[in-house]
Amino acid sequence: MSSPNSFLIEPTAEGEATRFWISAGGKTGDYLVRGGEQTDYSDFFRELAMDFGTRSPHAFEGPVGQTPARGWKPLVTANLSPRTKAGYGDPAVLKIDGSWLLTATSNDGLDGFPLVFSKDLKTWEHRGFVFPEGQTPDWIATGRHVADFWAPEIQQVGDEYWIAYTAREKSNALAIGLARASDPFGPWTDNGVPLITGGKVLYPGTAASGGVIDSHIFKDVDGTPYLFWKNDTNGLWPRPLAGLLREHPELIDQLFATEADRRTAAFAAAVQPWANTRRPMERFFLMQPLIETAIDNWSRVRPALIESGKAANIVEAMRTPIHARRLAPDDRSLIGEERVVLANDQEWEGHLIEGPYVTHQAGRYWLFYAGNDFSTPAYGIGVAVADHPLGPYEKQTEPLLRTASDWWAPGHASVAPGSDGRPQLFFHAFFPGQCGYNAFRALLTVGLSFSDSGVELRPV
């Protein structure tokens, strides 16, 4: 174990905690990850960085040279119900009869998707959940550290309200469901089976297809409903990449530029067999340093992987397409041609784009999306424009919103009219230094102005 880039790791589960005995470069360390949350692992990786020279998590480093956000208005900055644990990430805001309805991600909460109401965009009131505990559709896995209730989107279609959402099937795969109600506060009747399941299988012989997430219902000006969603392949490449580096450690120097990044990659390679045995979100937490390292070396990593000839599936998984297709009038199937309308191809987007939301403004179709890693300050919001809901879309070259000194990782937006009838962007962001799964996400808004030259922000 003479090389500082070789790790020997002996993990042991101790209830919800994990103890790691680590040796590298003549040093040893004994660490206890006390819980299964991302913040627990971030604390562990910060200690590891101090002791073994790996990289420190972005959540502790923070953005460099950022100024306060201009024009962003905080709306909800604390949980409105004791049963809401992580705020209002991935917010969907719908204006109904002069008032506003908000629903949002619940992660692994016992209740799925809070329903929050406001008459004036100032005072917000918790009104229950789409799926209260005990009323979850039978196909969905439930429970702390088991469930994942992500990214609900509500739309009024005809005389009904439809909600499309992401949940984890009992097989652990992420799928998109759809429920409907005659009243926006429910009760909600689920279709009983997922609307979309799976995704492209990149690793035959495994259960991992990446799944599908971040569904968005767009109703066109003629009333035609479309469904947009993301193929969640970004969850597939980190552990296979770590496995590749485990088998071919010579690739570490080719992919990563600094000693800290190389040690981080070597640690991921060593811990990968243990990560493969853990629950889905804990696998992500264990691979987070490798994800951040790969993103920061993005212009080097992808070409080197392609040149190696050993990583075709990994490279393919680093592309996360946004799909779209028409919804059938009965909301139980998709019809017409399926299109890939957008994919990550700009440097700031890194290994993914997600959270699509389409709005028709100034005679064109504007697709807002989030890019990069949601749990770091690198996350931001981009926008693309088209002349048809199914594209082709042309992106603005820079993100519309990015991390500021007072709000980090703005993401997953929706658009609704404000009090003056003009369009506003509603999005989530973290308090500084508090990024991560199950960390609180606040609801914020900013005004939008659309023209032939693009979209611009305005204060509200």
Short mmCIF file of C-alpha atoms in Angstrom, two decimals:
data_model
loop_
_atom_site.label_atom_id
_atom_site.label_comp_id
_atom_site.label_asym_id
_atom_site.label_seq_id
_atom_site.Cartn_x
_atom_site.Cartn_y
_atom_site.Cartn_z
CA MET A 1 0.00 0.00 0.00
CA SER A 2 2.85 2.38 -0.75
CA SER A 3 0.98 4.44 -3.34
CA PRO A 4 -1.05 7.35 -1.93
CA ASN A 5 -3.61 6.60 -4.65
CA SER A 6 -4.32 3.05 -3.42
CA PHE A 7 -6.94 2.53 -0.73
CA LEU A 8 -7.76 -0.45 1.42
CA ILE A 9 -11.28 -0.10 2.82
CA GLU A 10 -13.06 -2.33 5.32
CA PRO A 11 -16.68 -1.18 5.85
CA THR A 12 -18.97 -2.59 8.51
CA ALA A 13 -22.68 -1.88 8.92
CA GLU A 14 -23.70 -0.93 12.47
CA GLY A 15 -27.46 -0.50 12.29
CA GLU A 16 -28.12 2.67 10.28
CA ALA A 17 -24.48 3.67 10.75
CA THR A 18 -21.45 2.46 8.80
CA ARG A 19 -17.92 2.18 10.15
CA PHE A 20 -15.05 2.49 7.67
CA TRP A 21 -11.50 1.37 8.42
CA ILE A 22 -9.28 2.96 5.75
CA SER A 23 -5.62 2.60 4.89
CA ALA A 24 -3.65 4.42 2.18
CA GLY A 25 -0.13 5.75 1.73
CA GLY A 26 1.02 4.50 5.10
CA LYS A 27 -1.87 6.19 6.95
CA THR A 28 -4.89 4.59 8.59
CA GLY A 29 -8.20 5.99 9.76
CA ASP A 30 -11.33 4.78 11.52
CA TYR A 31 -14.56 6.65 10.64
CA LEU A 32 -18.18 6.32 11.70
CA VAL A 33 -20.89 7.54 9.31
CA ARG A 34 -23.62 7.91 11.91
CA GLY A 35 -26.65 7.93 9.62
CA GLY A 36 -27.68 7.26 6.07
CA GLU A 37 -28.26 10.84 4.93
CA GLN A 38 -26.18 12.76 2.42
CA THR A 39 -25.10 15.22 5.11
CA ASP A 40 -23.64 12.31 7.11
CA TYR A 41 -21.59 11.24 4.12
CA SER A 42 -20.52 14.81 3.37
CA ASP A 43 -19.13 15.11 6.90
CA PHE A 44 -17.28 11.81 6.38
CA PHE A 45 -15.81 12.93 3.06
CA ARG A 46 -14.65 16.21 4.59
CA GLU A 47 -12.76 14.25 7.26
CA LEU A 48 -11.36 11.96 4.60
CA ALA A 49 -10.12 14.97 2.62
CA MET A 50 -8.27 16.35 5.64
CA ASP A 51 -6.66 13.00 6.46
CA PHE A 52 -5.95 11.48 3.04
CA GLY A 53 -5.87 14.42 0.60
CA THR A 54 -9.02 13.57 -1.34
CA ARG A 55 -11.25 16.41 -2.47
CA SER A 56 -13.59 18.16 -0.06
CA PRO A 57 -17.29 18.14 -0.99
CA HIS A 58 -18.53 21.15 -2.95
CA ALA A 59 -21.13 21.76 -0.25
CA PHE A 60 -18.30 22.81 2.08
CA GLU A 61 -16.16 24.64 -0.47
CA GLY A 62 -18.98 26.82 -1.78
CA PRO A 63 -19.04 29.00 -4.89
CA VAL A 64 -16.20 31.38 -5.62
CA GLY A 65 -16.73 35.08 -6.30
CA GLN A 66 -20.51 35.02 -6.32
CA THR A 67 -22.62 38.07 -5.51
CA PRO A 68 -26.13 38.17 -3.98
CA ALA A 69 -29.00 37.15 -6.23
CA ARG A 70 -30.64 40.06 -8.02
CA GLY A 71 -34.42 40.09 -8.21
CA TRP A 72 -34.98 36.68 -6.59
CA LYS A 73 -37.82 36.82 -4.09
CA PRO A 74 -38.07 34.15 -1.35
CA LEU A 75 -41.64 32.92 -0.84
CA VAL A 76 -41.47 29.88 1.47
CA THR A 77 -38.38 29.55 3.67
CA ALA A 78 -39.52 27.03 6.31
CA ASN A 79 -41.56 23.84 6.41
CA LEU A 80 -45.26 24.66 6.66
CA SER A 81 -46.20 21.30 8.18
CA PRO A 82 -44.43 19.11 10.75
CA ARG A 83 -44.87 16.25 8.27
CA THR A 84 -42.93 18.09 5.57
CA LYS A 85 -39.26 17.40 6.27
CA ALA A 86 -37.18 18.82 3.42
CA GLY A 87 -38.96 21.89 2.11
CA TYR A 88 -40.23 22.45 -1.40
CA GLY A 89 -37.79 21.12 -3.95
CA ASP A 90 -38.80 20.75 -7.59
CA PRO A 91 -41.75 23.12 -7.09
CA ALA A 92 -44.75 23.06 -9.41
CA VAL A 93 -46.94 26.16 -9.15
CA LEU A 94 -50.33 26.41 -10.83
CA LYS A 95 -52.54 29.50 -10.81
CA ILE A 96 -56.21 28.64 -10.19
CA ASP A 97 -58.98 31.26 -10.07
CA GLY A 98 -56.72 34.04 -8.85
CA SER A 99 -54.89 31.90 -6.26
CA TRP A 100 -51.83 29.67 -6.43
CA LEU A 101 -51.34 25.97 -5.73
CA LEU A 102 -47.89 24.57 -4.97
CA THR A 103 -46.77 20.95 -4.81
CA ALA A 104 -43.23 19.67 -4.45
CA THR A 105 -40.86 16.77 -3.89
CA SER A 106 -41.15 14.75 -0.65
CA ASN A 107 -38.06 12.52 -1.06
CA ASP A 108 -38.46 9.57 1.33
CA GLY A 109 -41.11 11.24 3.49
CA LEU A 110 -44.03 9.22 4.81
CA ASP A 111 -46.49 11.50 2.97
CA GLY A 112 -46.22 12.07 -0.78
CA PHE A 113 -46.26 15.58 -2.26
CA PRO A 114 -47.44 18.49 -0.09
CA LEU A 115 -50.26 20.71 -1.32
CA VAL A 116 -49.77 24.35 -0.39
CA PHE A 117 -52.14 27.25 -1.13
CA SER A 118 -51.73 31.02 -1.39
CA LYS A 119 -54.20 33.78 -2.23
CA ASP A 120 -51.56 36.49 -2.68
CA LEU A 121 -48.08 34.88 -3.18
CA LYS A 122 -47.22 36.16 0.30
CA THR A 123 -48.98 33.92 2.81
CA TRP A 124 -48.85 30.18 2.20
CA GLU A 125 -50.98 27.51 3.89
CA HIS A 126 -50.38 23.75 4.02
CA ARG A 127 -53.48 21.92 2.73
CA GLY A 128 -52.49 18.26 2.97
CA PHE A 129 -50.76 15.79 0.68
CA VAL A 130 -51.54 14.15 -2.62
CA PHE A 131 -50.77 10.75 -1.08
CA PRO A 132 -51.03 10.91 2.73
CA GLU A 133 -49.40 8.08 4.66
CA GLY A 134 -51.44 4.92 4.19
CA GLN A 135 -53.04 6.15 0.94
CA THR A 136 -50.12 5.57 -1.42
CA PRO A 137 -50.81 3.63 -4.65
CA ASP A 138 -50.04 -0.08 -4.29
CA TRP A 139 -47.25 -0.09 -6.89
CA ILE A 140 -45.11 2.42 -4.95
CA ALA A 141 -42.44 1.57 -2.37
CA THR A 142 -42.90 3.49 0.89
CA GLY A 143 -41.01 4.22 4.08
CA ARG A 144 -38.00 6.17 5.30
CA HIS A 145 -34.84 5.34 3.35
CA VAL A 146 -37.04 3.35 0.93
CA ALA A 147 -39.45 5.70 -0.84
CA ASP A 148 -38.67 8.48 -3.29
CA PHE A 149 -41.49 10.91 -4.11
CA TRP A 150 -40.03 13.31 -6.67
CA ALA A 151 -41.00 16.19 -8.92
CA PRO A 152 -44.82 16.30 -9.10
CA GLU A 153 -46.43 18.43 -11.83
CA ILE A 154 -50.09 19.51 -11.72
CA GLN A 155 -52.04 20.63 -14.76
CA GLN A 156 -55.73 21.33 -15.38
CA VAL A 157 -56.95 19.31 -18.35
CA GLY A 158 -60.61 19.71 -19.21
CA ASP A 159 -62.67 19.39 -16.04
CA GLU A 160 -59.98 17.46 -14.20
CA TYR A 161 -56.65 18.08 -12.54
CA TRP A 162 -53.85 15.72 -13.51
CA ILE A 163 -50.67 15.19 -11.52
CA ALA A 164 -47.68 13.41 -13.02
CA TYR A 165 -44.96 12.39 -10.60
CA THR A 166 -41.93 10.18 -10.00
CA ALA A 167 -41.93 7.35 -7.45
CA ARG A 168 -39.85 4.29 -6.74
CA GLU A 169 -41.42 0.97 -7.63
CA LYS A 170 -41.10 -1.91 -5.21
CA SER A 171 -38.44 -3.28 -7.56
CA ASN A 172 -36.39 -0.11 -6.73
CA ALA A 173 -36.75 1.27 -10.28
CA LEU A 174 -37.90 4.85 -10.71
CA ALA A 175 -41.14 5.24 -12.67
CA ILE A 176 -43.64 7.94 -13.60
CA GLY A 177 -47.19 7.74 -12.34
CA LEU A 178 -50.28 9.80 -13.02
CA ALA A 179 -53.27 10.56 -10.81
CA ARG A 180 -56.33 12.75 -11.33
CA ALA A 181 -58.91 14.59 -9.26
CA SER A 182 -61.93 16.79 -9.78
CA ASP A 183 -60.60 19.18 -7.13
CA PRO A 184 -56.96 20.34 -6.89
CA PHE A 185 -56.89 19.36 -3.21
CA GLY A 186 -58.08 15.84 -3.98
CA PRO A 187 -58.91 13.16 -3.28
CA TRP A 188 -56.55 11.89 -5.98
CA THR A 189 -57.19 8.69 -7.91
CA ASP A 190 -54.07 7.05 -9.27
CA ASN A 191 -54.06 5.09 -12.52
CA GLY A 192 -52.99 2.09 -10.45
CA VAL A 193 -49.93 1.30 -12.55
CA PRO A 194 -47.01 3.46 -13.74
CA LEU A 195 -47.51 5.47 -16.90
CA ILE A 196 -43.83 5.03 -17.87
CA THR A 197 -41.35 2.58 -16.43
CA GLY A 198 -37.71 1.69 -16.91
CA GLY A 199 -35.71 3.61 -19.44
CA LYS A 200 -32.92 2.37 -21.65
CA VAL A 201 -31.06 -0.64 -20.23
CA LEU A 202 -27.36 0.16 -20.59
CA TYR A 203 -26.07 -2.73 -18.52
CA PRO A 204 -27.80 -5.97 -19.61
CA GLY A 205 -28.09 -8.57 -16.90
CA THR A 206 -28.63 -6.00 -14.16
CA ALA A 207 -31.80 -4.44 -12.76
CA ALA A 208 -30.42 -0.96 -13.39
CA SER A 209 -31.97 0.89 -16.31
CA GLY A 210 -31.68 4.32 -14.75
CA GLY A 211 -35.43 4.69 -14.63
CA VAL A 212 -37.45 7.72 -15.67
CA ILE A 213 -38.05 10.88 -13.65
CA ASP A 214 -39.13 14.53 -13.75
CA SER A 215 -42.38 14.30 -15.69
CA HIS A 216 -44.01 17.52 -16.85
CA ILE A 217 -47.49 17.91 -18.32
CA PHE A 218 -47.67 20.71 -20.89
CA LYS A 219 -51.07 21.79 -22.23
CA ASP A 220 -50.75 23.46 -25.62
CA VAL A 221 -52.79 26.48 -26.65
CA ASP A 222 -55.30 24.17 -28.38
CA GLY A 223 -55.62 22.02 -25.25
CA THR A 224 -53.46 19.13 -26.48
CA PRO A 225 -51.55 17.61 -23.52
CA TYR A 226 -47.93 16.53 -23.84
CA LEU A 227 -45.74 14.69 -21.37
CA PHE A 228 -42.05 15.54 -20.99
CA TRP A 229 -39.68 13.40 -18.91
CA LYS A 230 -36.05 12.56 -18.36
CA ASN A 231 -34.28 9.26 -18.90
CA ASP A 232 -32.35 9.02 -15.63
CA THR A 233 -29.18 7.45 -16.99
CA ASN A 234 -26.94 9.72 -14.91
CA GLY A 235 -27.53 7.35 -12.00
CA LEU A 236 -25.92 4.51 -13.99
CA TRP A 237 -22.37 5.65 -14.71
CA PRO A 238 -20.72 6.49 -11.35
CA ARG A 239 -20.45 2.95 -9.95
CA PRO A 240 -19.50 1.39 -13.32
CA LEU A 241 -16.87 4.11 -13.71
CA ALA A 242 -15.55 3.33 -10.23
CA GLY A 243 -15.51 -0.37 -11.20
CA LEU A 244 -13.62 0.42 -14.40
CA LEU A 245 -11.03 2.38 -12.42
CA ARG A 246 -10.78 -0.54 -10.01
CA GLU A 247 -9.98 -2.88 -12.90
CA HIS A 248 -7.81 -0.37 -14.77
CA PRO A 249 -6.18 1.97 -12.23
CA GLU A 250 -3.92 3.32 -14.97
CA LEU A 251 -6.93 5.27 -16.27
CA ILE A 252 -7.04 7.43 -13.12
CA ASP A 253 -4.06 9.56 -14.21
CA GLN A 254 -5.53 9.92 -17.71
CA LEU A 255 -8.94 11.10 -16.50
CA PHE A 256 -8.06 13.37 -13.58
CA ALA A 257 -5.64 16.27 -13.41
CA THR A 258 -4.89 16.88 -9.73
CA GLU A 259 -3.58 14.64 -6.99
CA ALA A 260 -6.71 15.27 -4.87
CA ASP A 261 -8.97 14.21 -7.73
CA ARG A 262 -6.89 11.11 -8.41
CA ARG A 263 -7.07 10.07 -4.78
CA THR A 264 -10.81 10.69 -4.81
CA ALA A 265 -11.19 8.45 -7.86
CA ALA A 266 -9.05 5.77 -6.22
CA PHE A 267 -11.22 5.87 -3.10
CA ALA A 268 -14.37 5.47 -5.22
CA ALA A 269 -12.79 2.48 -6.97
CA ALA A 270 -12.01 0.87 -3.63
CA VAL A 271 -15.44 1.49 -2.05
CA GLN A 272 -17.43 0.48 -5.15
CA PRO A 273 -18.07 -3.17 -4.13
CA TRP A 274 -19.57 -1.96 -0.84
CA ALA A 275 -21.62 0.71 -2.61
CA ASN A 276 -23.12 -1.98 -4.84
CA THR A 277 -24.71 -3.59 -1.76
CA ARG A 278 -26.41 -0.45 -0.45
CA ARG A 279 -29.85 1.07 -1.06
CA PRO A 280 -30.20 3.29 -4.18
CA MET A 281 -29.76 6.72 -2.57
CA GLU A 282 -26.88 5.56 -0.37
CA ARG A 283 -25.09 4.35 -3.50
CA PHE A 284 -25.41 7.88 -4.83
CA PHE A 285 -24.05 9.37 -1.58
CA LEU A 286 -21.01 7.05 -1.70
CA MET A 287 -20.25 8.01 -5.30
CA GLN A 288 -20.85 11.77 -4.82
CA PRO A 289 -17.11 12.70 -4.58
CA LEU A 290 -16.42 10.82 -7.83
CA ILE A 291 -19.36 12.60 -9.50
CA GLU A 292 -18.04 16.00 -8.45
CA THR A 293 -14.53 15.05 -9.53
CA ALA A 294 -15.74 13.89 -12.94
CA ILE A 295 -17.83 17.04 -13.48
CA ASP A 296 -14.91 19.30 -12.62
CA ASN A 297 -12.75 17.38 -15.12
CA TRP A 298 -15.56 17.04 -17.67
CA SER A 299 -13.65 18.25 -20.74
CA ARG A 300 -10.96 15.68 -19.92
CA VAL A 301 -13.01 12.74 -18.63
CA ARG A 302 -15.37 12.07 -21.54
CA PRO A 303 -12.73 12.24 -24.31
CA ALA A 304 -10.37 10.02 -22.30
CA LEU A 305 -13.12 7.47 -21.70
CA ILE A 306 -14.00 7.44 -25.39
CA GLU A 307 -10.34 7.06 -26.34
CA SER A 308 -9.89 4.19 -23.88
CA GLY A 309 -12.38 2.05 -25.79
CA LYS A 310 -13.43 0.46 -22.51
CA ALA A 311 -16.39 2.62 -21.52
CA ALA A 312 -19.04 2.88 -24.24
CA ASN A 313 -21.95 2.34 -21.81
CA ILE A 314 -20.47 4.76 -19.29
CA VAL A 315 -20.12 7.49 -21.90
CA GLU A 316 -23.66 6.86 -23.14
CA ALA A 317 -25.01 7.10 -19.58
CA MET A 318 -23.39 10.53 -19.24
CA ARG A 319 -25.95 11.82 -21.74
CA THR A 320 -29.39 12.43 -20.19
CA PRO A 321 -32.03 13.03 -22.85
CA ILE A 322 -35.33 14.82 -22.26
CA HIS A 323 -38.14 12.95 -24.00
CA ALA A 324 -41.60 14.17 -25.01
CA ARG A 325 -44.78 12.63 -26.38
CA ARG A 326 -48.48 13.39 -26.56
CA LEU A 327 -50.71 12.21 -23.72
CA ALA A 328 -53.86 10.32 -24.63
CA PRO A 329 -57.17 12.02 -23.68
CA ASP A 330 -57.78 9.34 -21.02
CA ASP A 331 -54.39 10.12 -19.33
CA ARG A 332 -53.52 6.41 -19.27
CA SER A 333 -51.24 6.12 -22.28
CA LEU A 334 -48.99 8.02 -24.64
CA ILE A 335 -49.73 8.45 -28.33
CA GLY A 336 -47.92 9.70 -31.40
CA GLU A 337 -44.19 9.89 -31.99
CA GLU A 338 -41.77 10.02 -29.07
CA ARG A 339 -39.07 12.67 -29.45
CA VAL A 340 -35.80 13.43 -27.73
CA VAL A 341 -36.14 17.19 -27.43
CA LEU A 342 -33.03 18.12 -25.45
CA ALA A 343 -29.81 16.64 -24.05
CA ASN A 344 -26.81 17.89 -22.10
CA ASP A 345 -24.25 19.33 -24.51
CA GLN A 346 -23.00 22.51 -22.81
CA GLU A 347 -20.06 22.67 -20.45
CA TRP A 348 -22.04 24.12 -17.51
CA GLU A 349 -24.61 21.27 -17.70
CA GLY A 350 -22.04 18.59 -16.87
CA HIS A 351 -23.39 15.06 -16.78
CA LEU A 352 -27.10 15.85 -16.84
CA ILE A 353 -30.06 18.03 -17.57
CA GLU A 354 -33.43 17.44 -15.89
CA GLY A 355 -36.60 19.07 -14.59
CA PRO A 356 -38.17 20.18 -17.92
CA TYR A 357 -40.96 22.74 -17.90
CA VAL A 358 -42.52 24.19 -21.08
CA THR A 359 -44.50 27.42 -21.34
CA HIS A 360 -45.97 29.16 -24.39
CA GLN A 361 -45.01 32.83 -24.40
CA ALA A 362 -44.66 35.49 -27.13
CA GLY A 363 -45.76 32.99 -29.77
CA ARG A 364 -43.03 30.43 -29.01
CA TYR A 365 -42.36 27.47 -26.72
CA TRP A 366 -39.83 27.99 -23.94
CA LEU A 367 -38.36 24.95 -22.19
CA PHE A 368 -36.78 25.63 -18.81
CA TYR A 369 -34.52 22.92 -17.41
CA ALA A 370 -31.97 22.30 -14.66
CA GLY A 371 -28.40 21.20 -15.29
CA ASN A 372 -25.43 19.71 -13.43
CA ASP A 373 -25.54 18.19 -9.91
CA PHE A 374 -28.58 19.17 -7.81
CA SER A 375 -26.70 18.73 -4.52
CA THR A 376 -23.88 21.17 -5.30
CA PRO A 377 -23.56 24.89 -6.11
CA ALA A 378 -22.87 23.92 -9.74
CA TYR A 379 -26.61 23.38 -10.32
CA GLY A 380 -28.44 25.99 -12.39
CA ILE A 381 -31.39 26.69 -14.67
CA GLY A 382 -31.15 26.93 -18.44
CA VAL A 383 -33.70 27.72 -21.14
CA ALA A 384 -34.30 26.70 -24.75
CA VAL A 385 -36.86 27.89 -27.31
CA ALA A 386 -38.76 26.27 -30.18
CA ASP A 387 -41.67 26.85 -32.55
CA HIS A 388 -43.37 23.55 -31.64
CA PRO A 389 -43.73 21.72 -28.31
CA LEU A 390 -41.67 18.83 -29.68
CA GLY A 391 -38.90 21.07 -30.96
CA PRO A 392 -36.33 21.44 -32.33
CA TYR A 393 -35.18 23.56 -29.37
CA GLU A 394 -32.34 26.08 -29.39
CA LYS A 395 -30.63 26.69 -26.07
CA GLN A 396 -29.43 29.97 -24.66
CA THR A 397 -25.67 29.64 -24.34
CA GLU A 398 -25.47 30.49 -20.62
CA PRO A 399 -27.63 29.44 -17.67
CA LEU A 400 -30.48 31.79 -16.83
CA LEU A 401 -29.97 31.29 -13.08
CA ARG A 402 -26.90 30.07 -11.25
CA THR A 403 -25.73 29.96 -7.64
CA ALA A 404 -25.48 33.29 -5.81
CA SER A 405 -23.84 34.03 -2.48
CA ASP A 406 -27.18 33.99 -0.61
CA TRP A 407 -28.96 31.15 -2.43
CA TRP A 408 -27.28 28.02 -3.78
CA ALA A 409 -28.16 25.60 -6.57
CA PRO A 410 -31.32 27.13 -8.07
CA GLY A 411 -33.20 24.46 -9.96
CA HIS A 412 -36.25 22.68 -11.36
CA ALA A 413 -38.49 25.60 -12.21
CA SER A 414 -42.13 26.04 -13.15
CA VAL A 415 -43.86 29.09 -14.69
CA ALA A 416 -47.15 30.68 -13.64
CA PRO A 417 -48.71 34.14 -13.87
CA GLY A 418 -47.99 36.44 -10.95
CA SER A 419 -50.37 38.84 -9.23
CA ASP A 420 -50.10 41.24 -12.19
CA GLY A 421 -50.71 38.48 -14.74
CA ARG A 422 -47.14 38.57 -16.03
CA PRO A 423 -45.15 35.30 -16.06
CA GLN A 424 -42.96 34.38 -13.11
CA LEU A 425 -40.43 31.62 -12.63
CA PHE A 426 -40.88 29.55 -9.46
CA PHE A 427 -37.86 27.51 -8.41
CA HIS A 428 -36.09 25.99 -5.42
CA ALA A 429 -32.72 26.84 -3.88
CA PHE A 430 -30.70 25.83 -0.82
CA PHE A 431 -29.51 28.05 1.98
CA PRO A 432 -25.71 28.50 1.62
CA GLY A 433 -23.72 25.48 2.75
CA GLN A 434 -26.79 23.25 3.13
CA CYS A 435 -26.97 21.41 -0.19
CA GLY A 436 -27.96 17.76 -0.38
CA TYR A 437 -30.71 15.19 -0.46
CA ASN A 438 -33.21 15.89 2.36
CA ALA A 439 -31.65 19.28 3.05
CA PHE A 440 -34.26 22.07 3.12
CA ARG A 441 -35.07 23.70 -0.22
CA ALA A 442 -36.86 27.03 -0.24
CA LEU A 443 -39.38 28.30 -2.81
CA LEU A 444 -38.30 31.45 -4.65
CA THR A 445 -39.59 33.42 -7.61
CA VAL A 446 -38.38 35.94 -10.17
CA GLY A 447 -40.17 37.70 -13.01
CA LEU A 448 -39.73 36.80 -16.68
CA SER A 449 -39.83 38.89 -19.84
CA PHE A 450 -40.02 37.17 -23.24
CA SER A 451 -39.12 38.66 -26.61
CA ASP A 452 -37.72 37.69 -30.00
CA SER A 453 -34.23 38.04 -28.58
CA GLY A 454 -34.79 35.65 -25.68
CA VAL A 455 -35.95 35.59 -22.07
CA GLU A 456 -34.73 37.93 -19.35
CA LEU A 457 -35.23 38.15 -15.61
CA ARG A 458 -37.07 41.01 -13.95
CA PRO A 459 -37.80 41.78 -10.27
CA VAL A 460 -41.25 41.15 -8.80
#
